[in-house]
Amino acid sequence: MLAASWSRYGSGRLEFHLPGGAVPAGLAAIWRDFGVEICRHPARHPLAHRAPTYNKLLAIDAVPEQERLVLLDNDVILTGPPGALAGIGAGNVSASVADLARISPECLETLEAETGARLLRSPWSPWKEVSLARVAGRPAPRYEALYFNSGVVVFPEDETWPGLWHRRTRELSDFLAAHGLKDRAAVGSDQMSLSMAVGDFGAFEHLPPALHYKVFNFWEGHLPASGKGIFPRMRFRSSTSSRCGAMPRPCPRRIASISGRCCTNTGPISCWTRRC
């Protein structure tokens, strides 16, 4: 979906960075038809055994320093020209705050004390937690330390930036291993190291919702659906089951009410997501 939507709306070069293994010939041919450059890495990221999402860091070493990089997760879709990305400050890291604040204030305090990291501070509420709090009729939680989603990141024109993210990734992994914590459950893996690196870099700019659009932005009236330009495909995951019946409530009912369709609890999660 990313390749197809980029070929229609994007500009510049789109690279798919693939760590280890081979690409099926048919898929590689489709990507080439869309003008995608396939960049293979002989091995996965050294820390991929802890969090597969660390593999995306392989891409930042393969881009010439004089070029500006936009990092897009595989589930991102473009629904219009991403030309607004060109207006993002060249000296800033640009990203969106996350849907959930995965790290507890107590864990963050320990992390900063042991690694010397200092996250940027500014009062914020995660998108998903705002929506859930409103439905429940309670105030949304507020946090001070900024925590970013890594699905859409605009890199600064600065040669020191990639090294900061790499260094903080190693330190974060060591911290989690020392405390017996799992990357995804405790800190969202690369999202925490991104937040640490942004704090080191010190120059940051929020991506507007149009450039990292979430369904929560629509629910809260931040932007009409017609205004979205880049957004992640909506999906649901469960750590205990791949069946729809294990999904948390009330999210499925809320999605069903917005989409005007009924959801089923009997099919595989992939079918359930498509129906919704």
PDB file of C-alpha atoms in Angstrom:
ATOM      1  CA  MET A   1       0.000   0.000   0.000  1.00  0.00           C
ATOM      2  CA  LEU A   2       2.832   2.374   0.738  1.00  0.00           C
ATOM      3  CA  ALA A   3       4.442   1.733  -2.641  1.00  0.00           C
ATOM      4  CA  ALA A   4       1.175   2.153  -4.536  1.00  0.00           C
ATOM      5  CA  SER A   5       0.178   5.339  -2.752  1.00  0.00           C
ATOM      6  CA  TRP A   6       3.686   6.822  -3.005  1.00  0.00           C
ATOM      7  CA  SER A   7       3.794   6.191  -6.757  1.00  0.00           C
ATOM      8  CA  ARG A   8       0.548   8.126  -7.106  1.00  0.00           C
ATOM      9  CA  TYR A   9       1.080  11.021  -4.698  1.00  0.00           C
ATOM     10  CA  GLY A  10       4.727  11.039  -3.633  1.00  0.00           C
ATOM     11  CA  SER A  11       7.798  12.703  -5.022  1.00  0.00           C
ATOM     12  CA  GLY A  12      11.441  11.798  -4.864  1.00  0.00           C
ATOM     13  CA  ARG A  13      12.797   8.310  -4.290  1.00  0.00           C
ATOM     14  CA  LEU A  14      11.097   5.641  -2.212  1.00  0.00           C
ATOM     15  CA  GLU A  15      13.318   2.879  -0.855  1.00  0.00           C
ATOM     16  CA  PHE A  16      12.227  -0.343   0.812  1.00  0.00           C
ATOM     17  CA  HIS A  17      14.953  -1.507   3.172  1.00  0.00           C
ATOM     18  CA  LEU A  18      14.821  -5.259   3.693  1.00  0.00           C
ATOM     19  CA  PRO A  19      16.924  -6.905   6.419  1.00  0.00           C
ATOM     20  CA  GLY A  20      18.015 -10.451   5.615  1.00  0.00           C
ATOM     21  CA  GLY A  21      16.239 -13.006   3.495  1.00  0.00           C
ATOM     22  CA  ALA A  22      14.971 -12.755  -0.066  1.00  0.00           C
ATOM     23  CA  VAL A  23      11.999 -10.968  -1.590  1.00  0.00           C
ATOM     24  CA  PRO A  24       9.544 -13.106  -3.578  1.00  0.00           C
ATOM     25  CA  ALA A  25      10.096 -12.394  -7.254  1.00  0.00           C
ATOM     26  CA  GLY A  26       6.496 -11.400  -7.842  1.00  0.00           C
ATOM     27  CA  LEU A  27       6.520  -8.852  -5.024  1.00  0.00           C
ATOM     28  CA  ALA A  28       9.850  -7.425  -6.139  1.00  0.00           C
ATOM     29  CA  ALA A  29       8.450  -6.982  -9.654  1.00  0.00           C
ATOM     30  CA  ILE A  30       5.411  -5.130  -8.320  1.00  0.00           C
ATOM     31  CA  TRP A  31       7.607  -2.794  -6.315  1.00  0.00           C
ATOM     32  CA  ARG A  32       9.792  -2.075  -9.310  1.00  0.00           C
ATOM     33  CA  ASP A  33       6.670  -1.234 -11.332  1.00  0.00           C
ATOM     34  CA  PHE A  34       5.871   1.359  -8.695  1.00  0.00           C
ATOM     35  CA  GLY A  35       9.360   2.833  -8.971  1.00  0.00           C
ATOM     36  CA  VAL A  36      10.536   1.520  -5.617  1.00  0.00           C
ATOM     37  CA  GLU A  37      14.222   0.900  -5.007  1.00  0.00           C
ATOM     38  CA  ILE A  38      14.815  -2.308  -3.046  1.00  0.00           C
ATOM     39  CA  CYS A  39      17.716  -1.959  -0.633  1.00  0.00           C
ATOM     40  CA  ARG A  40      18.802  -5.253   0.875  1.00  0.00           C
ATOM     41  CA  HIS A  41      20.679  -5.646   4.127  1.00  0.00           C
ATOM     42  CA  PRO A  42      22.530  -8.950   4.541  1.00  0.00           C
ATOM     43  CA  ALA A  43      21.683  -9.143   8.238  1.00  0.00           C
ATOM     44  CA  ARG A  44      19.069  -7.851  10.598  1.00  0.00           C
ATOM     45  CA  HIS A  45      19.791  -5.075  13.083  1.00  0.00           C
ATOM     46  CA  PRO A  46      22.023  -6.335  15.907  1.00  0.00           C
ATOM     47  CA  LEU A  47      19.217  -5.674  18.399  1.00  0.00           C
ATOM     48  CA  ALA A  48      16.387  -7.106  16.277  1.00  0.00           C
ATOM     49  CA  HIS A  49      16.182 -10.110  18.605  1.00  0.00           C
ATOM     50  CA  ARG A  50      14.878  -7.731  21.283  1.00  0.00           C
ATOM     51  CA  ALA A  51      12.571  -5.672  19.059  1.00  0.00           C
ATOM     52  CA  PRO A  52      12.051  -6.259  15.318  1.00  0.00           C
ATOM     53  CA  THR A  53      11.254  -2.575  14.811  1.00  0.00           C
ATOM     54  CA  TYR A  54      14.923  -1.772  15.403  1.00  0.00           C
ATOM     55  CA  ASN A  55      15.427  -3.013  11.836  1.00  0.00           C
ATOM     56  CA  LYS A  56      14.237   0.351  10.548  1.00  0.00           C
ATOM     57  CA  LEU A  57      17.437   1.894  11.879  1.00  0.00           C
ATOM     58  CA  LEU A  58      19.356   0.072   9.154  1.00  0.00           C
ATOM     59  CA  ALA A  59      17.917   2.538   6.656  1.00  0.00           C
ATOM     60  CA  ILE A  60      19.400   5.659   8.204  1.00  0.00           C
ATOM     61  CA  ASP A  61      22.948   4.425   7.642  1.00  0.00           C
ATOM     62  CA  ALA A  62      22.298   3.809   3.950  1.00  0.00           C
ATOM     63  CA  VAL A  63      21.209   7.353   3.052  1.00  0.00           C
ATOM     64  CA  PRO A  64      23.835   9.923   1.993  1.00  0.00           C
ATOM     65  CA  GLU A  65      24.308  12.617   4.627  1.00  0.00           C
ATOM     66  CA  GLN A  66      23.498  15.427   2.209  1.00  0.00           C
ATOM     67  CA  GLU A  67      20.032  14.055   1.530  1.00  0.00           C
ATOM     68  CA  ARG A  68      17.014  14.661   3.723  1.00  0.00           C
ATOM     69  CA  LEU A  69      15.261  11.528   4.874  1.00  0.00           C
ATOM     70  CA  VAL A  70      11.612  10.836   5.645  1.00  0.00           C
ATOM     71  CA  LEU A  71      11.125   7.547   7.485  1.00  0.00           C
ATOM     72  CA  LEU A  72       7.773   5.851   6.849  1.00  0.00           C
ATOM     73  CA  ASP A  73       6.522   2.650   8.453  1.00  0.00           C
ATOM     74  CA  ASN A  74       5.276  -0.080   6.137  1.00  0.00           C
ATOM     75  CA  ASP A  75       1.644   0.462   7.124  1.00  0.00           C
ATOM     76  CA  VAL A  76       1.602   4.128   6.098  1.00  0.00           C
ATOM     77  CA  ILE A  77      -0.678   5.208   3.253  1.00  0.00           C
ATOM     78  CA  LEU A  78      -0.558   8.461   1.298  1.00  0.00           C
ATOM     79  CA  THR A  79      -3.902   9.921   0.249  1.00  0.00           C
ATOM     80  CA  GLY A  80      -2.541  13.134  -1.220  1.00  0.00           C
ATOM     81  CA  PRO A  81       0.719  14.851  -2.168  1.00  0.00           C
ATOM     82  CA  PRO A  82       3.082  14.988   0.820  1.00  0.00           C
ATOM     83  CA  GLY A  83       4.463  18.324  -0.343  1.00  0.00           C
ATOM     84  CA  ALA A  84       3.878  19.863   3.077  1.00  0.00           C
ATOM     85  CA  LEU A  85       6.823  17.801   4.318  1.00  0.00           C
ATOM     86  CA  ALA A  86       9.079  20.175   2.426  1.00  0.00           C
ATOM     87  CA  GLY A  87       7.967  22.987   4.717  1.00  0.00           C
ATOM     88  CA  ILE A  88       9.121  21.228   7.875  1.00  0.00           C
ATOM     89  CA  GLY A  89      12.111  22.941   9.439  1.00  0.00           C
ATOM     90  CA  ALA A  90      15.315  21.489   8.016  1.00  0.00           C
ATOM     91  CA  GLY A  91      17.095  21.806  11.344  1.00  0.00           C
ATOM     92  CA  ASN A  92      14.456  19.948  13.368  1.00  0.00           C
ATOM     93  CA  VAL A  93      13.446  16.371  14.026  1.00  0.00           C
ATOM     94  CA  SER A  94       9.748  16.151  13.149  1.00  0.00           C
ATOM     95  CA  ALA A  95       7.360  13.490  14.433  1.00  0.00           C
ATOM     96  CA  SER A  96       4.000  13.059  16.135  1.00  0.00           C
ATOM     97  CA  VAL A  97       3.294  12.312  19.767  1.00  0.00           C
ATOM     98  CA  ALA A  98       2.241   8.723  20.336  1.00  0.00           C
ATOM     99  CA  ASP A  99      -1.238   7.262  20.825  1.00  0.00           C
ATOM    100  CA  LEU A 100      -0.187   5.784  24.152  1.00  0.00           C
ATOM    101  CA  ALA A 101       2.442   6.709  26.716  1.00  0.00           C
ATOM    102  CA  ARG A 102       3.972   3.270  27.227  1.00  0.00           C
ATOM    103  CA  ILE A 103       6.583   4.144  29.818  1.00  0.00           C
ATOM    104  CA  SER A 104       5.536   4.874  33.394  1.00  0.00           C
ATOM    105  CA  PRO A 105       6.845   8.010  35.118  1.00  0.00           C
ATOM    106  CA  GLU A 106       8.702   5.793  37.608  1.00  0.00           C
ATOM    107  CA  CYS A 107      10.415   3.776  34.868  1.00  0.00           C
ATOM    108  CA  LEU A 108      11.255   6.969  32.989  1.00  0.00           C
ATOM    109  CA  GLU A 109      12.842   8.470  36.075  1.00  0.00           C
ATOM    110  CA  THR A 110      15.051   5.398  36.479  1.00  0.00           C
ATOM    111  CA  LEU A 111      15.890   5.372  32.768  1.00  0.00           C
ATOM    112  CA  GLU A 112      16.988   9.008  32.759  1.00  0.00           C
ATOM    113  CA  ALA A 113      19.029   8.540  35.922  1.00  0.00           C
ATOM    114  CA  GLU A 114      20.877   5.496  34.581  1.00  0.00           C
ATOM    115  CA  THR A 115      21.440   6.607  30.967  1.00  0.00           C
ATOM    116  CA  GLY A 116      21.749  10.375  31.348  1.00  0.00           C
ATOM    117  CA  ALA A 117      18.938  10.891  28.849  1.00  0.00           C
ATOM    118  CA  ARG A 118      16.707  13.943  29.143  1.00  0.00           C
ATOM    119  CA  LEU A 119      13.468  13.860  27.189  1.00  0.00           C
ATOM    120  CA  LEU A 120      11.965  17.119  25.980  1.00  0.00           C
ATOM    121  CA  ARG A 121       9.258  18.413  28.312  1.00  0.00           C
ATOM    122  CA  SER A 122       5.923  19.907  27.295  1.00  0.00           C
ATOM    123  CA  PRO A 123       2.446  19.021  28.622  1.00  0.00           C
ATOM    124  CA  TRP A 124       0.686  16.556  26.308  1.00  0.00           C
ATOM    125  CA  SER A 125      -1.957  13.822  26.222  1.00  0.00           C
ATOM    126  CA  PRO A 126      -1.731  10.761  23.932  1.00  0.00           C
ATOM    127  CA  TRP A 127      -4.384  10.687  21.185  1.00  0.00           C
ATOM    128  CA  LYS A 128      -5.913   7.353  22.137  1.00  0.00           C
ATOM    129  CA  GLU A 129      -6.017   8.122  25.834  1.00  0.00           C
ATOM    130  CA  VAL A 130      -7.816  11.408  25.119  1.00  0.00           C
ATOM    131  CA  SER A 131     -10.536   9.570  23.186  1.00  0.00           C
ATOM    132  CA  LEU A 132     -10.949   6.795  25.745  1.00  0.00           C
ATOM    133  CA  ALA A 133     -11.120   9.329  28.589  1.00  0.00           C
ATOM    134  CA  ARG A 134     -13.785  11.348  26.805  1.00  0.00           C
ATOM    135  CA  VAL A 135     -15.926   8.247  26.210  1.00  0.00           C
ATOM    136  CA  ALA A 136     -15.547   7.320  29.888  1.00  0.00           C
ATOM    137  CA  GLY A 137     -16.367  10.850  31.034  1.00  0.00           C
ATOM    138  CA  ARG A 138     -13.092  11.410  32.845  1.00  0.00           C
ATOM    139  CA  PRO A 139     -10.154  13.797  32.370  1.00  0.00           C
ATOM    140  CA  ALA A 140      -7.434  12.654  29.997  1.00  0.00           C
ATOM    141  CA  PRO A 141      -4.059  11.905  31.601  1.00  0.00           C
ATOM    142  CA  ARG A 142      -1.371  14.523  31.099  1.00  0.00           C
ATOM    143  CA  TYR A 143       2.340  13.871  30.741  1.00  0.00           C
ATOM    144  CA  GLU A 144       5.385  16.115  30.697  1.00  0.00           C
ATOM    145  CA  ALA A 145       8.070  14.064  28.948  1.00  0.00           C
ATOM    146  CA  LEU A 146       7.356  13.974  25.209  1.00  0.00           C
ATOM    147  CA  TYR A 147       7.088  10.487  23.754  1.00  0.00           C
ATOM    148  CA  PHE A 148       6.944  10.101  19.967  1.00  0.00           C
ATOM    149  CA  ASN A 149       5.518   7.673  17.459  1.00  0.00           C
ATOM    150  CA  SER A 150       8.106   6.528  14.917  1.00  0.00           C
ATOM    151  CA  GLY A 151       5.732   5.748  12.029  1.00  0.00           C
ATOM    152  CA  VAL A 152       6.457   9.045  10.241  1.00  0.00           C
ATOM    153  CA  VAL A 153       9.693  10.861  11.067  1.00  0.00           C
ATOM    154  CA  VAL A 154      11.327  13.693   9.134  1.00  0.00           C
ATOM    155  CA  PHE A 155      15.045  13.730   9.816  1.00  0.00           C
ATOM    156  CA  PRO A 156      17.000  16.969  10.222  1.00  0.00           C
ATOM    157  CA  GLU A 157      19.747  18.022   7.846  1.00  0.00           C
ATOM    158  CA  ASP A 158      22.378  17.241  10.434  1.00  0.00           C
ATOM    159  CA  GLU A 159      25.056  14.563  10.296  1.00  0.00           C
ATOM    160  CA  THR A 160      24.978  13.966  14.058  1.00  0.00           C
ATOM    161  CA  TRP A 161      21.339  12.848  14.184  1.00  0.00           C
ATOM    162  CA  PRO A 162      21.658   9.194  13.042  1.00  0.00           C
ATOM    163  CA  GLY A 163      24.417   8.572  15.567  1.00  0.00           C
ATOM    164  CA  LEU A 164      22.240   9.872  18.400  1.00  0.00           C
ATOM    165  CA  TRP A 165      19.410   7.463  17.605  1.00  0.00           C
ATOM    166  CA  HIS A 166      21.816   4.524  17.264  1.00  0.00           C
ATOM    167  CA  ARG A 167      23.548   5.282  20.564  1.00  0.00           C
ATOM    168  CA  ARG A 168      20.320   5.692  22.495  1.00  0.00           C
ATOM    169  CA  THR A 169      18.978   2.459  20.992  1.00  0.00           C
ATOM    170  CA  ARG A 170      21.931   0.511  22.365  1.00  0.00           C
ATOM    171  CA  GLU A 171      21.681   2.182  25.771  1.00  0.00           C
ATOM    172  CA  LEU A 172      17.933   1.574  25.959  1.00  0.00           C
ATOM    173  CA  SER A 173      18.359  -2.076  25.063  1.00  0.00           C
ATOM    174  CA  ASP A 174      21.011  -2.485  27.774  1.00  0.00           C
ATOM    175  CA  PHE A 175      18.729  -0.769  30.288  1.00  0.00           C
ATOM    176  CA  LEU A 176      15.778  -3.027  29.478  1.00  0.00           C
ATOM    177  CA  ALA A 177      17.931  -6.157  29.638  1.00  0.00           C
ATOM    178  CA  ALA A 178      19.367  -5.128  33.008  1.00  0.00           C
ATOM    179  CA  HIS A 179      15.890  -4.655  34.464  1.00  0.00           C
ATOM    180  CA  GLY A 180      14.338  -7.720  32.861  1.00  0.00           C
ATOM    181  CA  LEU A 181      11.914  -5.679  30.760  1.00  0.00           C
ATOM    182  CA  LYS A 182      10.596  -6.394  27.274  1.00  0.00           C
ATOM    183  CA  ASP A 183      11.038  -3.650  24.709  1.00  0.00           C
ATOM    184  CA  ARG A 184       7.546  -3.548  23.206  1.00  0.00           C
ATOM    185  CA  ALA A 185       5.661  -3.918  26.477  1.00  0.00           C
ATOM    186  CA  ALA A 186       7.778  -1.491  28.473  1.00  0.00           C
ATOM    187  CA  VAL A 187       8.685   1.314  26.095  1.00  0.00           C
ATOM    188  CA  GLY A 188       7.475   0.605  22.550  1.00  0.00           C
ATOM    189  CA  SER A 189      11.007  -0.304  21.391  1.00  0.00           C
ATOM    190  CA  ASP A 190      12.258   2.244  18.849  1.00  0.00           C
ATOM    191  CA  GLN A 191       9.763   4.899  19.980  1.00  0.00           C
ATOM    192  CA  MET A 192      11.520   5.338  23.304  1.00  0.00           C
ATOM    193  CA  SER A 193      14.979   5.512  21.778  1.00  0.00           C
ATOM    194  CA  LEU A 194      13.640   8.042  19.249  1.00  0.00           C
ATOM    195  CA  SER A 195      12.328  10.171  22.119  1.00  0.00           C
ATOM    196  CA  MET A 196      15.685   9.944  23.885  1.00  0.00           C
ATOM    197  CA  ALA A 197      17.560  10.965  20.737  1.00  0.00           C
ATOM    198  CA  VAL A 198      15.206  13.919  20.136  1.00  0.00           C
ATOM    199  CA  GLY A 199      15.953  15.063  23.669  1.00  0.00           C
ATOM    200  CA  ASP A 200      19.673  14.909  22.905  1.00  0.00           C
ATOM    201  CA  PHE A 201      19.251  16.779  19.631  1.00  0.00           C
ATOM    202  CA  GLY A 202      17.098  19.472  21.227  1.00  0.00           C
ATOM    203  CA  ALA A 203      15.443  20.824  18.057  1.00  0.00           C
ATOM    204  CA  PHE A 204      11.973  19.409  17.447  1.00  0.00           C
ATOM    205  CA  GLU A 205       8.831  20.263  15.501  1.00  0.00           C
ATOM    206  CA  HIS A 206       5.452  18.525  15.784  1.00  0.00           C
ATOM    207  CA  LEU A 207       4.108  17.047  12.585  1.00  0.00           C
ATOM    208  CA  PRO A 208       0.624  18.423  11.893  1.00  0.00           C
ATOM    209  CA  PRO A 209      -2.182  15.816  11.953  1.00  0.00           C
ATOM    210  CA  ALA A 210      -2.444  15.892   8.148  1.00  0.00           C
ATOM    211  CA  LEU A 211       1.054  14.395   7.926  1.00  0.00           C
ATOM    212  CA  HIS A 212       0.488  11.670  10.511  1.00  0.00           C
ATOM    213  CA  TYR A 213      -3.258  11.293  10.644  1.00  0.00           C
ATOM    214  CA  LYS A 214      -4.854   8.963  13.200  1.00  0.00           C
ATOM    215  CA  VAL A 215      -8.475   7.963  13.636  1.00  0.00           C
ATOM    216  CA  PHE A 216      -8.289   9.622  17.049  1.00  0.00           C
ATOM    217  CA  ASN A 217      -7.662  12.946  15.313  1.00  0.00           C
ATOM    218  CA  PHE A 218     -10.942  12.455  13.480  1.00  0.00           C
ATOM    219  CA  TRP A 219     -12.839  11.477  16.623  1.00  0.00           C
ATOM    220  CA  GLU A 220     -11.589  14.564  18.456  1.00  0.00           C
ATOM    221  CA  GLY A 221     -12.315  16.931  15.558  1.00  0.00           C
ATOM    222  CA  HIS A 222      -8.699  17.954  14.989  1.00  0.00           C
ATOM    223  CA  LEU A 223      -8.955  17.457  11.257  1.00  0.00           C
ATOM    224  CA  PRO A 224     -11.694  16.293   8.888  1.00  0.00           C
ATOM    225  CA  ALA A 225     -11.083  12.967   7.191  1.00  0.00           C
ATOM    226  CA  SER A 226     -10.806  14.750   3.858  1.00  0.00           C
ATOM    227  CA  GLY A 227      -7.768  16.629   5.147  1.00  0.00           C
ATOM    228  CA  LYS A 228      -5.556  13.644   5.813  1.00  0.00           C
ATOM    229  CA  GLY A 229      -2.458  13.207   3.691  1.00  0.00           C
ATOM    230  CA  ILE A 230      -0.401  10.486   5.411  1.00  0.00           C
ATOM    231  CA  PHE A 231      -1.925   8.006   7.821  1.00  0.00           C
ATOM    232  CA  PRO A 232      -1.210   4.549   9.257  1.00  0.00           C
ATOM    233  CA  ARG A 233      -3.568   1.744   8.291  1.00  0.00           C
ATOM    234  CA  MET A 234      -5.992   1.090  11.131  1.00  0.00           C
ATOM    235  CA  ARG A 235      -5.392  -2.268  12.807  1.00  0.00           C
ATOM    236  CA  PHE A 236      -5.874  -4.083  16.076  1.00  0.00           C
ATOM    237  CA  ARG A 237      -3.562  -6.509  17.820  1.00  0.00           C
ATOM    238  CA  SER A 238      -3.861  -8.877  20.725  1.00  0.00           C
ATOM    239  CA  SER A 239      -1.004 -10.441  22.663  1.00  0.00           C
ATOM    240  CA  THR A 240      -3.109 -13.444  23.707  1.00  0.00           C
ATOM    241  CA  SER A 241      -5.147 -14.445  20.677  1.00  0.00           C
ATOM    242  CA  SER A 242      -5.530 -13.825  16.959  1.00  0.00           C
ATOM    243  CA  ARG A 243      -9.293 -14.115  17.255  1.00  0.00           C
ATOM    244  CA  CYS A 244     -11.575 -11.112  17.347  1.00  0.00           C
ATOM    245  CA  GLY A 245     -13.227 -12.239  20.559  1.00  0.00           C
ATOM    246  CA  ALA A 246     -10.020 -11.410  22.457  1.00  0.00           C
ATOM    247  CA  MET A 247      -9.984  -7.767  21.352  1.00  0.00           C
ATOM    248  CA  PRO A 248     -10.378  -5.147  24.096  1.00  0.00           C
ATOM    249  CA  ARG A 249     -13.698  -3.378  24.503  1.00  0.00           C
ATOM    250  CA  PRO A 250     -15.209  -0.902  23.768  1.00  0.00           C
ATOM    251  CA  CYS A 251     -12.941  -0.203  20.789  1.00  0.00           C
ATOM    252  CA  PRO A 252     -14.595  -2.675  18.337  1.00  0.00           C
ATOM    253  CA  ARG A 253     -18.075  -1.366  19.129  1.00  0.00           C
ATOM    254  CA  ARG A 254     -16.915   2.208  18.692  1.00  0.00           C
ATOM    255  CA  ILE A 255     -15.305   1.456  15.329  1.00  0.00           C
ATOM    256  CA  ALA A 256     -18.486  -0.323  14.243  1.00  0.00           C
ATOM    257  CA  SER A 257     -20.645   2.647  15.208  1.00  0.00           C
ATOM    258  CA  ILE A 258     -18.448   5.046  13.271  1.00  0.00           C
ATOM    259  CA  SER A 259     -18.156   2.879  10.173  1.00  0.00           C
ATOM    260  CA  GLY A 260     -21.859   2.040  10.111  1.00  0.00           C
ATOM    261  CA  ARG A 261     -21.100  -1.678   9.805  1.00  0.00           C
ATOM    262  CA  CYS A 262     -21.328  -4.604  12.169  1.00  0.00           C
ATOM    263  CA  CYS A 263     -18.283  -6.433  13.436  1.00  0.00           C
ATOM    264  CA  THR A 264     -18.028 -10.167  13.942  1.00  0.00           C
ATOM    265  CA  ASN A 265     -16.371 -12.020  16.758  1.00  0.00           C
ATOM    266  CA  THR A 266     -15.971 -15.234  14.807  1.00  0.00           C
ATOM    267  CA  GLY A 267     -13.442 -14.581  12.059  1.00  0.00           C
ATOM    268  CA  PRO A 268      -9.682 -14.102  12.054  1.00  0.00           C
ATOM    269  CA  ILE A 269      -8.466 -10.692  13.096  1.00  0.00           C
ATOM    270  CA  SER A 270      -7.461  -9.791   9.533  1.00  0.00           C
ATOM    271  CA  CYS A 271     -11.023 -10.369   8.311  1.00  0.00           C
ATOM    272  CA  TRP A 272     -12.436  -8.534  11.304  1.00  0.00           C
ATOM    273  CA  THR A 273     -10.255  -5.518  10.552  1.00  0.00           C
ATOM    274  CA  ARG A 274     -11.304  -5.422   6.916  1.00  0.00           C
ATOM    275  CA  ARG A 275     -14.961  -5.588   7.865  1.00  0.00           C
ATOM    276  CA  CYS A 276     -14.511  -2.626  10.162  1.00  0.00           C
TER     277      CYS A 276
END
